[in-house]
Coordinates of C-alpha atoms in Angstrom, one line a residue:
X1354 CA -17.8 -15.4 -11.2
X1355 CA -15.3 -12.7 -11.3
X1356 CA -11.9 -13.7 -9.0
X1357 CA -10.5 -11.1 -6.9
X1358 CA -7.0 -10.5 -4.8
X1359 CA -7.0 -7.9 -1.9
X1360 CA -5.5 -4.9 -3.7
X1361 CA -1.6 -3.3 -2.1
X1362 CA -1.7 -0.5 -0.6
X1363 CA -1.8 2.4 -2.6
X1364 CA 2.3 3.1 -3.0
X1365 CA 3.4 1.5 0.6
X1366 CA 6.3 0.1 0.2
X1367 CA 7.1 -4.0 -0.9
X1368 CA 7.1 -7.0 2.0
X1369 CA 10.4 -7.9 -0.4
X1370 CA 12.8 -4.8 -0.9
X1371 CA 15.2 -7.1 -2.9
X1372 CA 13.4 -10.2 -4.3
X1373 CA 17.2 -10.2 -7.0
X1374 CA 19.3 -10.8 -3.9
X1375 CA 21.0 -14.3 -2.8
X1376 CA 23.5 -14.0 0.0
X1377 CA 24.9 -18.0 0.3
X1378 CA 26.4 -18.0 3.8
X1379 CA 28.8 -21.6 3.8
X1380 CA 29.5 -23.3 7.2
X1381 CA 33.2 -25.0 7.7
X1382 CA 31.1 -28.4 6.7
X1383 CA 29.8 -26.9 3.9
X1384 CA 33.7 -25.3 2.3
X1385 CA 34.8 -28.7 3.9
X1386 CA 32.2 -30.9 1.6
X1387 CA 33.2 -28.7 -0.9
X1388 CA 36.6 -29.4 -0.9
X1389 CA 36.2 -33.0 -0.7
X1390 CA 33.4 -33.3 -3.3
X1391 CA 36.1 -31.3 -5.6
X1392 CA 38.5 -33.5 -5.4
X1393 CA 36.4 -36.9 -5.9
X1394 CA 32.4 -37.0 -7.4
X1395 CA 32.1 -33.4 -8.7
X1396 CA 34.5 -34.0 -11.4
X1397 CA 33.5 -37.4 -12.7
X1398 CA 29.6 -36.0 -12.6
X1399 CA 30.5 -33.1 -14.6
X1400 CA 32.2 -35.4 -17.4
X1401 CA 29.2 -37.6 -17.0
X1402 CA 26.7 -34.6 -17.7
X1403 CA 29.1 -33.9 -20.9
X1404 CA 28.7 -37.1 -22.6
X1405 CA 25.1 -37.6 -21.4
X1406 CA 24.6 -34.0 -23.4
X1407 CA 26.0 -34.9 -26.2
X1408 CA 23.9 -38.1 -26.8
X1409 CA 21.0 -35.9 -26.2
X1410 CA 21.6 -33.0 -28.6
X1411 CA 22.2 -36.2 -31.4
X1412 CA 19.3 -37.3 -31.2
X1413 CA 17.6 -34.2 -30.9
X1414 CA 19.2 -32.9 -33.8
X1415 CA 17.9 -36.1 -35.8
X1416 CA 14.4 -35.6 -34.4
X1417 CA 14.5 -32.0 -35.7
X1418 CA 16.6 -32.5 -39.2
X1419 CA 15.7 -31.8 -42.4
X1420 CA 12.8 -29.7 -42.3
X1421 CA 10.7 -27.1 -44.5
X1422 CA 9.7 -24.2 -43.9
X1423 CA 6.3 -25.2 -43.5
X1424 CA 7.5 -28.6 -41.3
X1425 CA 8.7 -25.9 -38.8
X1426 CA 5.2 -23.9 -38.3
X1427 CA 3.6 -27.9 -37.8
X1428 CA 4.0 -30.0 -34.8
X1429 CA 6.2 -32.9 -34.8
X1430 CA 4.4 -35.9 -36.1
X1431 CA 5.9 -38.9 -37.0
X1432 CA 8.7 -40.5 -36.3
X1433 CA 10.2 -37.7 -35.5
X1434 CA 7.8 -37.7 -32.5
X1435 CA 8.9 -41.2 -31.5
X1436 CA 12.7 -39.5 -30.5
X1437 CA 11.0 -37.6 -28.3
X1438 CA 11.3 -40.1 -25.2
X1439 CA 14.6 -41.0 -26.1
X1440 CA 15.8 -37.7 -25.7
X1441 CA 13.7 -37.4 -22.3
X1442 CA 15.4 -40.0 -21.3
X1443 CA 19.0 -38.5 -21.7
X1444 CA 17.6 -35.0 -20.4
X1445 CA 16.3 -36.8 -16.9
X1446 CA 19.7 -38.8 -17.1
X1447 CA 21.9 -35.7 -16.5
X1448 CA 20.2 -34.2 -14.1
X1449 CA 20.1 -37.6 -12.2
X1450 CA 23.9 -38.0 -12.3
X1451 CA 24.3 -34.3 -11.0
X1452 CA 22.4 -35.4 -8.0
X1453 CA 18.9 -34.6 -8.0
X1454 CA 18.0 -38.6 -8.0
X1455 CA 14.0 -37.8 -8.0
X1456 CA 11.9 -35.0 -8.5
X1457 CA 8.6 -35.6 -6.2
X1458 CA 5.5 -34.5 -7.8
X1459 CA 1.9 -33.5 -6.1
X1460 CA -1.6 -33.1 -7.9
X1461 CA -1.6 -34.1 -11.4
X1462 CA -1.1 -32.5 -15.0
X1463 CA -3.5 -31.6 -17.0
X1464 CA -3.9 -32.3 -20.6
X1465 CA -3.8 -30.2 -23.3
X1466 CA -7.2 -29.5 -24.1
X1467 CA -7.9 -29.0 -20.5
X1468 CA -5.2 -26.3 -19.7
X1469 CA -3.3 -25.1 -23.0
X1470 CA -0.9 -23.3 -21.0
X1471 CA 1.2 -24.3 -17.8
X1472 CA 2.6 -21.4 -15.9
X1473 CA 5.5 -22.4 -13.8
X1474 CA 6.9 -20.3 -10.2
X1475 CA 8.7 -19.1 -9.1
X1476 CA 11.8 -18.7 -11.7
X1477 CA 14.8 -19.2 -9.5
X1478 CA 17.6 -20.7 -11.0
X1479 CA 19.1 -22.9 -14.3
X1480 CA 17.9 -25.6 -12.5
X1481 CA 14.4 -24.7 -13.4
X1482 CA 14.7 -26.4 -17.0
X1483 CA 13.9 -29.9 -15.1
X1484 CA 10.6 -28.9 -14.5
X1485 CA 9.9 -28.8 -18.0
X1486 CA 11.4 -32.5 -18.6
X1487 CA 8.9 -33.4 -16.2
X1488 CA 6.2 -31.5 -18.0
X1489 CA 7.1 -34.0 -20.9
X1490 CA 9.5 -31.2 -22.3
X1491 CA 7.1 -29.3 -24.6
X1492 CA 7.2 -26.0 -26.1
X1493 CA 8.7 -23.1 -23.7
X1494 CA 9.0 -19.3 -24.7
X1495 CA 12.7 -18.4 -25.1
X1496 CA 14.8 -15.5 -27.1
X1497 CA 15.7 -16.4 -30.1
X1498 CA 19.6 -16.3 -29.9
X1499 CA 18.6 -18.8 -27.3
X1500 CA 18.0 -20.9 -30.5
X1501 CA 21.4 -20.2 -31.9
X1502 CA 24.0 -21.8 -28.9
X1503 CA 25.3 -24.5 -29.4
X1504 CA 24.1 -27.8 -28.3
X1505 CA 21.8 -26.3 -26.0
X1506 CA 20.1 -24.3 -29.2
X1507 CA 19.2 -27.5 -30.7
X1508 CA 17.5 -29.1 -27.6
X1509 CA 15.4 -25.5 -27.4
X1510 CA 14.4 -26.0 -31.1
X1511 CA 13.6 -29.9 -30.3
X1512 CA 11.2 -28.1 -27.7
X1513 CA 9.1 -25.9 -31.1
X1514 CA 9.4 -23.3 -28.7
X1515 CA 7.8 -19.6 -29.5
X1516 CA 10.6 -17.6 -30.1
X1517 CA 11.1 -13.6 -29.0
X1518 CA 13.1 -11.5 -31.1
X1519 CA 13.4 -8.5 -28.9
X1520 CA 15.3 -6.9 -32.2
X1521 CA 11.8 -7.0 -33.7
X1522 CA 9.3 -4.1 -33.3
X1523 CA 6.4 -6.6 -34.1
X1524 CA 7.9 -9.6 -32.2
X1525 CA 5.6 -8.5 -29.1
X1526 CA 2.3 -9.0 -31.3
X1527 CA 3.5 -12.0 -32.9
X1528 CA 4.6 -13.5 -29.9
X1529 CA 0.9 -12.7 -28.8
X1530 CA -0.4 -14.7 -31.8
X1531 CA 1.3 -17.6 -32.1
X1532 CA 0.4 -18.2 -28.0
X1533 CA -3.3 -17.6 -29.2
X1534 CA -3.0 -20.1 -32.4
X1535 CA -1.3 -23.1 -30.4
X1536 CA -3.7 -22.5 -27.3
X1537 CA -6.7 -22.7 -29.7
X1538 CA -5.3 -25.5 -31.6
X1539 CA -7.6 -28.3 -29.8
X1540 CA -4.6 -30.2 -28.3
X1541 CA -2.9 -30.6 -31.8
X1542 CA 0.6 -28.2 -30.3
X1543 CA 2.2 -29.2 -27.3
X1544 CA 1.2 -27.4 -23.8
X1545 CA 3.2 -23.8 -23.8
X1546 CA 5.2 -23.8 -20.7
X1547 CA 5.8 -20.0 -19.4
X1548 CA 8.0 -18.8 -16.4
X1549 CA 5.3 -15.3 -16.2
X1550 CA 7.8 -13.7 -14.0
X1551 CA 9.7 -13.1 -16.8
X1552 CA 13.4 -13.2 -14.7
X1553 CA 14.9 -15.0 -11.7
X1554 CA 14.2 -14.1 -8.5
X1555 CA 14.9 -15.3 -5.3
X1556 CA 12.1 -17.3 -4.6
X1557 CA 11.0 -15.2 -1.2
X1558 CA 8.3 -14.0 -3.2
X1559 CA 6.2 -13.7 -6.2
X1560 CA 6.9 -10.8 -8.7
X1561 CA 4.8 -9.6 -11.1
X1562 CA 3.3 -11.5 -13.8
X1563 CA 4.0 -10.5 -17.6
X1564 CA 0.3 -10.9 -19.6
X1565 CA 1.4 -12.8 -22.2
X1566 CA 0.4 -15.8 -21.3
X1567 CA -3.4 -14.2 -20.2
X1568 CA -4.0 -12.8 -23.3
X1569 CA -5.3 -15.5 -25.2
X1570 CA -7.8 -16.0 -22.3
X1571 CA -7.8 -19.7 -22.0
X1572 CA -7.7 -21.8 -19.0
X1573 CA -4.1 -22.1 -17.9
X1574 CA -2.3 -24.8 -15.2
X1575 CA -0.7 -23.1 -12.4
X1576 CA 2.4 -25.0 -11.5
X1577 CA 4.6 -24.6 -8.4
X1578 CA 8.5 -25.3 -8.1
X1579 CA 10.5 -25.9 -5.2
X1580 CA 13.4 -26.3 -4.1
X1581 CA 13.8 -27.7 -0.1
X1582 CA 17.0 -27.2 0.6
X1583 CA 18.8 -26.9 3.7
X1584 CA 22.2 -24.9 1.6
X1585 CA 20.5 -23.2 -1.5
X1586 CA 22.7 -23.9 -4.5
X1587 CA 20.7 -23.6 -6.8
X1588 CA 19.4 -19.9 -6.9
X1589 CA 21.1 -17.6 -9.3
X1590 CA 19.5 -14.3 -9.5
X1591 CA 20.8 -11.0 -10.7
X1592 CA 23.0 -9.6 -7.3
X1593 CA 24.9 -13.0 -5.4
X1594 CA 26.9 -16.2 -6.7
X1595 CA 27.1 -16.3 -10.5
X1596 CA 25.7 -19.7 -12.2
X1597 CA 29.1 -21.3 -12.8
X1598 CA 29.6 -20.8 -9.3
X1599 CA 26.4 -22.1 -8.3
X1600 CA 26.5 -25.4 -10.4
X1601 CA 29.6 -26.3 -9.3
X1602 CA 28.5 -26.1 -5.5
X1603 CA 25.1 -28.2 -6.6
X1604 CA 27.4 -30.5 -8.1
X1605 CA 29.5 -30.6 -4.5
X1606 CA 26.4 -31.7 -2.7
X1607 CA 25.3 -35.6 -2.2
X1608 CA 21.8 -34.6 -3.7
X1609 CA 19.1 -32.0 -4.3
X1610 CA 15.8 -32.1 -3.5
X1611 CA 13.2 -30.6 -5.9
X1612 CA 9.5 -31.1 -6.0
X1613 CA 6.7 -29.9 -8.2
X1614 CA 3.0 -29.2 -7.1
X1615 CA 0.3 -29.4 -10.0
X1616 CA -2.8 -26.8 -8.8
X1617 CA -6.4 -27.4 -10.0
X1618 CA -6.4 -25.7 -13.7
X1619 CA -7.8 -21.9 -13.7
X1620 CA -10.4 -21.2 -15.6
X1621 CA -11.0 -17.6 -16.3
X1622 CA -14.3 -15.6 -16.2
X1623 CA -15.4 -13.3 -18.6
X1624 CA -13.9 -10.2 -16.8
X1625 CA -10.9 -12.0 -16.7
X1626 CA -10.8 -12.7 -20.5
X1627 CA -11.1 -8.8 -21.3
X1628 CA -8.1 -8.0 -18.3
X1629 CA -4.8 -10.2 -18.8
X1630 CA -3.9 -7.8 -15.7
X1631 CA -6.8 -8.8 -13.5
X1632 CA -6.4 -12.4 -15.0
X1633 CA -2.5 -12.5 -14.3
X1634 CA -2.7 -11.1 -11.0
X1635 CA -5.8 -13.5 -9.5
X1636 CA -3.3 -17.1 -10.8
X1637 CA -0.5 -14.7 -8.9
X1638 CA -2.6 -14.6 -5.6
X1639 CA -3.5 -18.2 -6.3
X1640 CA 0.4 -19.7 -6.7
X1641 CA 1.8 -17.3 -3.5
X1642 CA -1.3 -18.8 -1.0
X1643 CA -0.6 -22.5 -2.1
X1644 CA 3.8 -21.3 -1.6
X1645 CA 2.8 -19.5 1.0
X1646 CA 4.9 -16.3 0.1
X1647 CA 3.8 -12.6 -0.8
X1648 CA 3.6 -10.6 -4.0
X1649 CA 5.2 -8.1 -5.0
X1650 CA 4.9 -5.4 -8.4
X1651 CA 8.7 -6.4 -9.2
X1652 CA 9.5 -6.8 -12.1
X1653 CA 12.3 -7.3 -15.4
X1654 CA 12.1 -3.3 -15.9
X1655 CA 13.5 -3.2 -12.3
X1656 CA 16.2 -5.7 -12.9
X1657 CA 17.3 -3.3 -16.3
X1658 CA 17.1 -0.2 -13.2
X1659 CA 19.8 -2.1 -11.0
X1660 CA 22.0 -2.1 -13.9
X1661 CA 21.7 1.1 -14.6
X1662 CA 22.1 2.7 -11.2
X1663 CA 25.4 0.2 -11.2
X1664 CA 27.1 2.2 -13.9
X1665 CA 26.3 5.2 -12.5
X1666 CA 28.2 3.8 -9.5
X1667 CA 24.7 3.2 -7.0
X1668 CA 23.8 0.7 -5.6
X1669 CA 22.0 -1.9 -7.5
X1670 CA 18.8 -1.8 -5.1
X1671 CA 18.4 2.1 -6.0
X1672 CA 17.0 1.1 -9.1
X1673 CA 14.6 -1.3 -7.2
X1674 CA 11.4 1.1 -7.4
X1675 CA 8.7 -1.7 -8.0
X1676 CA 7.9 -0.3 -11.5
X1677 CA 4.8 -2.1 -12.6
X1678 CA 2.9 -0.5 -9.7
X1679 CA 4.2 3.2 -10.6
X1680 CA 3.6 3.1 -13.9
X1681 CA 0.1 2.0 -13.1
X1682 CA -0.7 4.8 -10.6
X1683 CA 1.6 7.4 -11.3
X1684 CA 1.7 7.0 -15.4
X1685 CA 5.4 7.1 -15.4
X1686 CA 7.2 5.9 -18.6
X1687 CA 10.6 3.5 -18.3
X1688 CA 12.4 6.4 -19.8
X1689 CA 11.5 8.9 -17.7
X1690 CA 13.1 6.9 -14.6
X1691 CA 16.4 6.3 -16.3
X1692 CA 16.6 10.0 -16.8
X1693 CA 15.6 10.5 -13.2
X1694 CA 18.1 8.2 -11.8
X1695 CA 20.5 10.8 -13.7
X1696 CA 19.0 13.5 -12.1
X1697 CA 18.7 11.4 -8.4
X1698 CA 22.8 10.5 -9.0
X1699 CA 23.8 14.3 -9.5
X1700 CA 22.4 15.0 -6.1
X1701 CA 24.9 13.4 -4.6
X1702 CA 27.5 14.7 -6.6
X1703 CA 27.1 18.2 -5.2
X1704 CA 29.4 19.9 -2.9
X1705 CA 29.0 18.6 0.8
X1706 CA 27.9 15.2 -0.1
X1707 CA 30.2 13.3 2.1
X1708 CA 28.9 9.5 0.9
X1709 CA 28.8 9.3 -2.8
X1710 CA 27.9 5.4 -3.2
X1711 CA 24.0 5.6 -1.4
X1712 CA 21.0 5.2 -2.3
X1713 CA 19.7 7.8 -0.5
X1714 CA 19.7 11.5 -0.6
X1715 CA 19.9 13.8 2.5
X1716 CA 18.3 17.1 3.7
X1717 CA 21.9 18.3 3.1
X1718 CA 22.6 16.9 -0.9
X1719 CA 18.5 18.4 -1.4
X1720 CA 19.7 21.8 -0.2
X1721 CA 22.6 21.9 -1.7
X1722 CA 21.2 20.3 -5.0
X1723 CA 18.6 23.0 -5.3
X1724 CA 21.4 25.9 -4.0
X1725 CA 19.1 26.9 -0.9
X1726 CA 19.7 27.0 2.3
X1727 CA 18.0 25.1 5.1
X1728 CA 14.5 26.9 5.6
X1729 CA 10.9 26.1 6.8
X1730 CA 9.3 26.1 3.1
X1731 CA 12.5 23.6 1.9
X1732 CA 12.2 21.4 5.2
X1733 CA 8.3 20.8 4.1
X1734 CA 8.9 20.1 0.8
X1735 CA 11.6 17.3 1.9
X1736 CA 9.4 15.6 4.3
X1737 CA 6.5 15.5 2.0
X1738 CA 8.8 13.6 -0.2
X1739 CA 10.5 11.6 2.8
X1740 CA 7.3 9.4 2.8
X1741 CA 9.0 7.2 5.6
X1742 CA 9.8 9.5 7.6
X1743 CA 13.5 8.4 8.2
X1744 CA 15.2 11.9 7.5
X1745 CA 16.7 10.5 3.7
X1746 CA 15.0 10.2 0.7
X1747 CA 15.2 6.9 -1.6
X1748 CA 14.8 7.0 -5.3
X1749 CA 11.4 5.6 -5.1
X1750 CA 10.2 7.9 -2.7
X1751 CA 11.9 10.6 -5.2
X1752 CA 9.8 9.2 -8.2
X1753 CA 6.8 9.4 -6.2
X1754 CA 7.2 12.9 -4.5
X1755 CA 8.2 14.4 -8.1
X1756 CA 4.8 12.4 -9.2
X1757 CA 2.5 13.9 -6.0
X1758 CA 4.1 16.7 -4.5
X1759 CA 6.1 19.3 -7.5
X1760 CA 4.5 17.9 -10.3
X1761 CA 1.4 18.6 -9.4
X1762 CA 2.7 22.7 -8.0
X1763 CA 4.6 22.7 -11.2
X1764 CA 1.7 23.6 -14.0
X1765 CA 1.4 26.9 -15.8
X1766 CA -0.4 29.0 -13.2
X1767 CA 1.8 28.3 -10.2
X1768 CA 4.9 29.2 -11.9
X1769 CA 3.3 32.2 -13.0
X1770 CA 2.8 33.0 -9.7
X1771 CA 6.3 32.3 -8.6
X1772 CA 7.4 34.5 -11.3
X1773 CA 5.4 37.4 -9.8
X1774 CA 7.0 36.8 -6.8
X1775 CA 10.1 38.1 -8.1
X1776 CA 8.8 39.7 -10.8
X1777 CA 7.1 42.4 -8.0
X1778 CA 7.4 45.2 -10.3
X1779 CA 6.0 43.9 -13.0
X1780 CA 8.4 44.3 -15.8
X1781 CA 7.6 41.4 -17.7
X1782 CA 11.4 40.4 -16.7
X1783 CA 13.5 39.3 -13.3
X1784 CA 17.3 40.8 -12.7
X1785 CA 19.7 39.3 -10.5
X1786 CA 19.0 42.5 -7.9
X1787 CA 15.4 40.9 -7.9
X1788 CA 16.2 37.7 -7.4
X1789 CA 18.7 38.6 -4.9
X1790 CA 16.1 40.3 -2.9
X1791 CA 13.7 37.4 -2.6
X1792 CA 16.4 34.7 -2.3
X1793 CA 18.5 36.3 0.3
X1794 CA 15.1 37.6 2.4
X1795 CA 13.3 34.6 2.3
X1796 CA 15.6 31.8 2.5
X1797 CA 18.7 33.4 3.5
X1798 CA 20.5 32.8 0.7
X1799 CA 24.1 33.7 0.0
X1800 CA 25.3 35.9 -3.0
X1801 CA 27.2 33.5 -4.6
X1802 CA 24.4 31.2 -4.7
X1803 CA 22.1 33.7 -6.2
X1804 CA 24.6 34.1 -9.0
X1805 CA 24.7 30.2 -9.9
X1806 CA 20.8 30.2 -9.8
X1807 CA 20.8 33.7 -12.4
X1808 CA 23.3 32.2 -14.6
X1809 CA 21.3 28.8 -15.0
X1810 CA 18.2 30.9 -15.2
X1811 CA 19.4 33.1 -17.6
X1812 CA 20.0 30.8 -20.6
X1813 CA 20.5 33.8 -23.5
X1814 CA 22.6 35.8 -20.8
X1815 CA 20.7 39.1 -21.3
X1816 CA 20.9 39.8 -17.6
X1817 CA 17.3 39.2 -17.8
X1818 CA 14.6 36.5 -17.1
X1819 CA 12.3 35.8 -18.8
X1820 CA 8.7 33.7 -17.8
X1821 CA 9.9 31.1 -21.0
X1822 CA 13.6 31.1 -19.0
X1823 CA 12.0 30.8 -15.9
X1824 CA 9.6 27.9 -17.1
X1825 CA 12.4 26.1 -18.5
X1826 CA 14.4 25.8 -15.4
X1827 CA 11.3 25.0 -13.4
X1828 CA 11.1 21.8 -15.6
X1829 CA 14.9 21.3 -15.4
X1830 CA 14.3 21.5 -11.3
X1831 CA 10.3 20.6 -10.4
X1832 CA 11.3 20.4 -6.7
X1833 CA 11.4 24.5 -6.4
X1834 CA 7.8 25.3 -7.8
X1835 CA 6.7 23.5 -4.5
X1836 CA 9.0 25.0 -2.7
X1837 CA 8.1 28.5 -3.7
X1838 CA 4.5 27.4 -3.3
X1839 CA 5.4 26.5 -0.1
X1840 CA 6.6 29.6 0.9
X1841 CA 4.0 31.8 -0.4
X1842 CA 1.5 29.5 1.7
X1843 CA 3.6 30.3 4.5
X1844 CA 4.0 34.0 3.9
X1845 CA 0.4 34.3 3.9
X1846 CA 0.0 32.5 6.9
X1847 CA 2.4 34.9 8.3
X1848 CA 0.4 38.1 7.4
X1849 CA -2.8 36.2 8.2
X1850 CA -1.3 35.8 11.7
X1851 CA -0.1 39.2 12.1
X1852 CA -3.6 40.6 10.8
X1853 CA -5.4 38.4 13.4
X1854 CA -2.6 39.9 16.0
X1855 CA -3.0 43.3 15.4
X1856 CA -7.2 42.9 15.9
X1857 CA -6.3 41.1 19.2
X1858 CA -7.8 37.8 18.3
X1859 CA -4.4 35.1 18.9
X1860 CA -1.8 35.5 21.2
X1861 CA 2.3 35.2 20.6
X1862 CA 1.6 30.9 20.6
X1863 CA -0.8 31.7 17.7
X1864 CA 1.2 34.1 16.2
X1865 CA 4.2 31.6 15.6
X1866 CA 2.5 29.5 13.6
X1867 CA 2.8 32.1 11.1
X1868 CA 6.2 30.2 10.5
X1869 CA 5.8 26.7 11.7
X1870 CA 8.4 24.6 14.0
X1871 CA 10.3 21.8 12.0
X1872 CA 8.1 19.4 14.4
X1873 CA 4.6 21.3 12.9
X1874 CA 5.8 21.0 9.3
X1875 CA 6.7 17.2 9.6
X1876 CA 3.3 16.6 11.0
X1877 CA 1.7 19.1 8.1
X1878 CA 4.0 17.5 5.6
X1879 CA 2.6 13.8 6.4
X1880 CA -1.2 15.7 6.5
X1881 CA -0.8 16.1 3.0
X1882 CA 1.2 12.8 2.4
X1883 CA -2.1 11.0 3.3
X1884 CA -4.2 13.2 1.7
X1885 CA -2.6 12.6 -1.7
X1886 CA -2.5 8.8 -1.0
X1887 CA -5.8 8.5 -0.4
X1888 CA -6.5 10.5 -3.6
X1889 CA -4.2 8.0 -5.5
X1890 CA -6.1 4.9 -3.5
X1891 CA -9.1 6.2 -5.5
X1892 CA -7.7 6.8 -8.4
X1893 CA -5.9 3.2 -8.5
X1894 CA -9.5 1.5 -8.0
X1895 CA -10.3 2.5 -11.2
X1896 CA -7.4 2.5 -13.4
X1897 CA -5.3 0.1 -14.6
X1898 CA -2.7 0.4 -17.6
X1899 CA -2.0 -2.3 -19.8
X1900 CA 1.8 -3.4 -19.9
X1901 CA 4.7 -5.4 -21.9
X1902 CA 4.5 -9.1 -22.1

């Protein structure tokens, strides 16, 4: 029977803004503990996990020496296999002596033949290679150079991990394959253990799950971690306390608790089998109800968006646009974001922007962005893209208005028509006296402005424009095809109004609508905002694009 989760709302913003956030807020107990545990058990557990690591990696690297080529694409067999609890042992050992003294466990795991693959989340912290001791340490998907560090290389290679190579064009295929051989292997391979969030989060909800691991369509063993706490020491995500930092404090406290919660194994149906999206997302819905957390369409891609908006000096969470879910319904590519987050950080780089580092962009830095001043057509435009209403506009709310709003305005025909509107003579060409003319009658515009616009227009500096000129810019600056839409739509309602005047069938009230009030084009402005929603809520019943593992 085919599973099904209650779909988001169409583009409605995440329960989670920041699921990469950890703010760790100490007590004076907690800096005092700190200090003491410094000073005393910290230490001599840290030289404890040292030695205790060392006699694991020996062993390890026994268990895994000395082998061929073809040894390596085999299971471990042998006596080789009989190191395996040894090196357990050591592996439970130093996590013991760091202070998590037992992990407690609920339901029961399943065997390889009945569930192939066990999914593990969420994926929180360093800490979350215990869970995988308890799993009996079998194979886990890791990066290659993972493979290369020292002592900890060799315990991944004890694990006969899959390895990524993200330096290989093929490696996402063959990743693919190998998942498919060992799941189909009849229990011969180890169980694949897969963190399908892909990154750390912050555990305050579920991201979204990469497909590899639904791809091969076999049933798979949901597998919850936790991490009760009353200080949280042991979440390291991408903005907050950095992982030296963090084991050091868990190293500071008397213990940790952990526990682990085996679910009933999922089975998928047939429909599920032909979408590892559809699959992914219904063991997603399954692991948040029995955490009890949302979901959210996070995910890596807008982890690699923080960083990026960081060197362009924003804040990390402006790259925080819940990817995934606008690639989905909007068909936006990962490239065409970073080169909008360019574009979103030179609007605040224009004159008059008074707060540089924000993640927002004002009525003012839109204006002055677009050289216009303030005007009915530019204020509708901005609120259609202001989806929230709260007078700024984010960079998601930017993706999605460019997406809905000028995209859409910005095809052939429409800036053809905007073209005639300054084109009035048709010449077949625009001067700056005709541009003048439109710019300073309809939107007030200053001289000076007009001449920045006619020099960016006019890319072969003829002191003409031509429609190829003019379509290039419009590309280079989407926003204005709406706007001049806009304004035609409002001209005509204008000369509509007057016409319907001048018969006697509206009065002066009637007549003003012509050219609305800011409070008319806010409510018009979220008219349309629903009407394209709603068109999108359609359009995302019934299409779904596959993505990266």
């Amino acid at each position: 029977m085919k599973r099904s989760i209650p779909r988001q709302g169409s583009l409605a913003v995440p329960d989670i803004p920041n699921p990469f956030v950890h703010e760790l807020k100490l007590s004076f107990l907690d800096k005092l503990q700190v200090v003491l545990m410094s000073l005393t058990i910290a230490p001599i557990r840290l030289l404890l996990i040292i030695i205790l690591l060392l006699f694991t990696w020996l062993f390890a690297a026994i268990a895994i020496a000395f082998r061929s080529k073809e040894d390596l694409k085999k299971p471990l067999s042998g006596w080789r296999l009989l190191l395996r609890p040894v090196v357990l042992f050591f592996c439970r050992a130093v996590f013991f002596v760091g202070g998590i003294h037992r992990v407690i466990q609920r339901g029961k795991q399943a065997t390889p033949k009945e569930a192939p693959i066990l999914l593990l989340a969420p994926h929180s912290s360093f800490l979350d290679v215990l869970p995988a001791l308890c799993l009996g340490l079998n194979s886990v998907v890791a990066k290659k150079s993972s493979s290369e560090i020292f002592l900890f290389g060799t315990l991944t290679m004890f694990s006969q991990p899959v390895l990524v190579d993200r330096a290989d064009p093929n490696s996402r295929a063959n990743t693919i394959n190998e998942i498919q051989t060992r799941s189909h292997s009849g229990g011969q391979w180890p169980q694949i253990i897969i963190f399908p969030e892909g990154t750390c989060s912050n555990r305050t909800c579920l991201i979204s799950f990469k497909q590899g691991a639904f791809f091969p369509g076999v049933p798979v063993q949901p597998v919850c971690v936790k991490f009760p706490n009353k200080l949280d020491t042991v979440t390291w995500t991408w903005e907050g306390p950095g992982a030296l930092t963090q084991l050091w404090l868990t190293l500071c406290q008397f213990y940790t608790r952990m526990e682990i919660e085996y679910l009933p194994v999922y089975t998928p149906s047939e429909d599920e089998k032909k979408d590892a999206r559809l699959f992914a997302d219904n063991v997603r819905a399954v692991m948040a109800e029995a955490l009890n957390c949302p979901v959210t369409d996070h995910t890596y891609d807008d982890c690699r968006l923080m960083s990026k908006a960081e060197k362009l000096r924003l804040p990390a969470e402006a790259g925080l646009i819940e990817f995934e879910k606008l690639h989905s319904k909007l068909g936006i590519k990962y490239d065409q974001v970073q080169e909008l987050l360019v574009k979103f950080k030179e609007m605040k780089q224009t004159e008059g922007s008074k707060k540089k580092k924000v993640a927002v962009i004002t009525y003012e830095d839109f204006c002055n962005y677009l050289h216009l001043p303030p005007s009915e057509a530019l204020q509708q435009v901005f609120d259609l893209y202001d989806r929230d209403g709260s007078g700024t506009i984010d960079f998601r709310e930017y993706i999605i208005g460019l997406s809905l709003v000028s995209s859409p305005a910005n095809d052939d025909s429409s800036i053809e028509l905007a073209f005639q509107l300054f084109d009035s003579d048709k010449k077949g060409y625009v001067t700056q006296d005709d541009l003048n003319k439109l710019l300073s009658g309809a939107f007030n515009i200053q001289q000076e402005h007009v001449e920045i616009i006619f020099s960016e227009l006019d890319t072969h500096c003829t002191g003409e424009i031509t429609l190829d000129e003019f379509k290039t810019y419009a590309q280079k600056k989407p926003e204005l095809a709406s706007i001049f839409k806009t304004y035609r739509d409002l001209k005509a309602n204008r000369e509509n109004a007057e016409e319907s005047s001048t018969n006697g069938h509206v009065n002066d009230d009637d007549l003003a609508c012509g050219l609305p009030s800011i409070t008319k084009i806010r409510t018009q402005a979220r008219l349309q905002r629903l009407h394209f929603e709603n068109s999108f809520d359609c359009f995302d019943a019934i299409n779904v694009l596959p993505l990266s593992i």
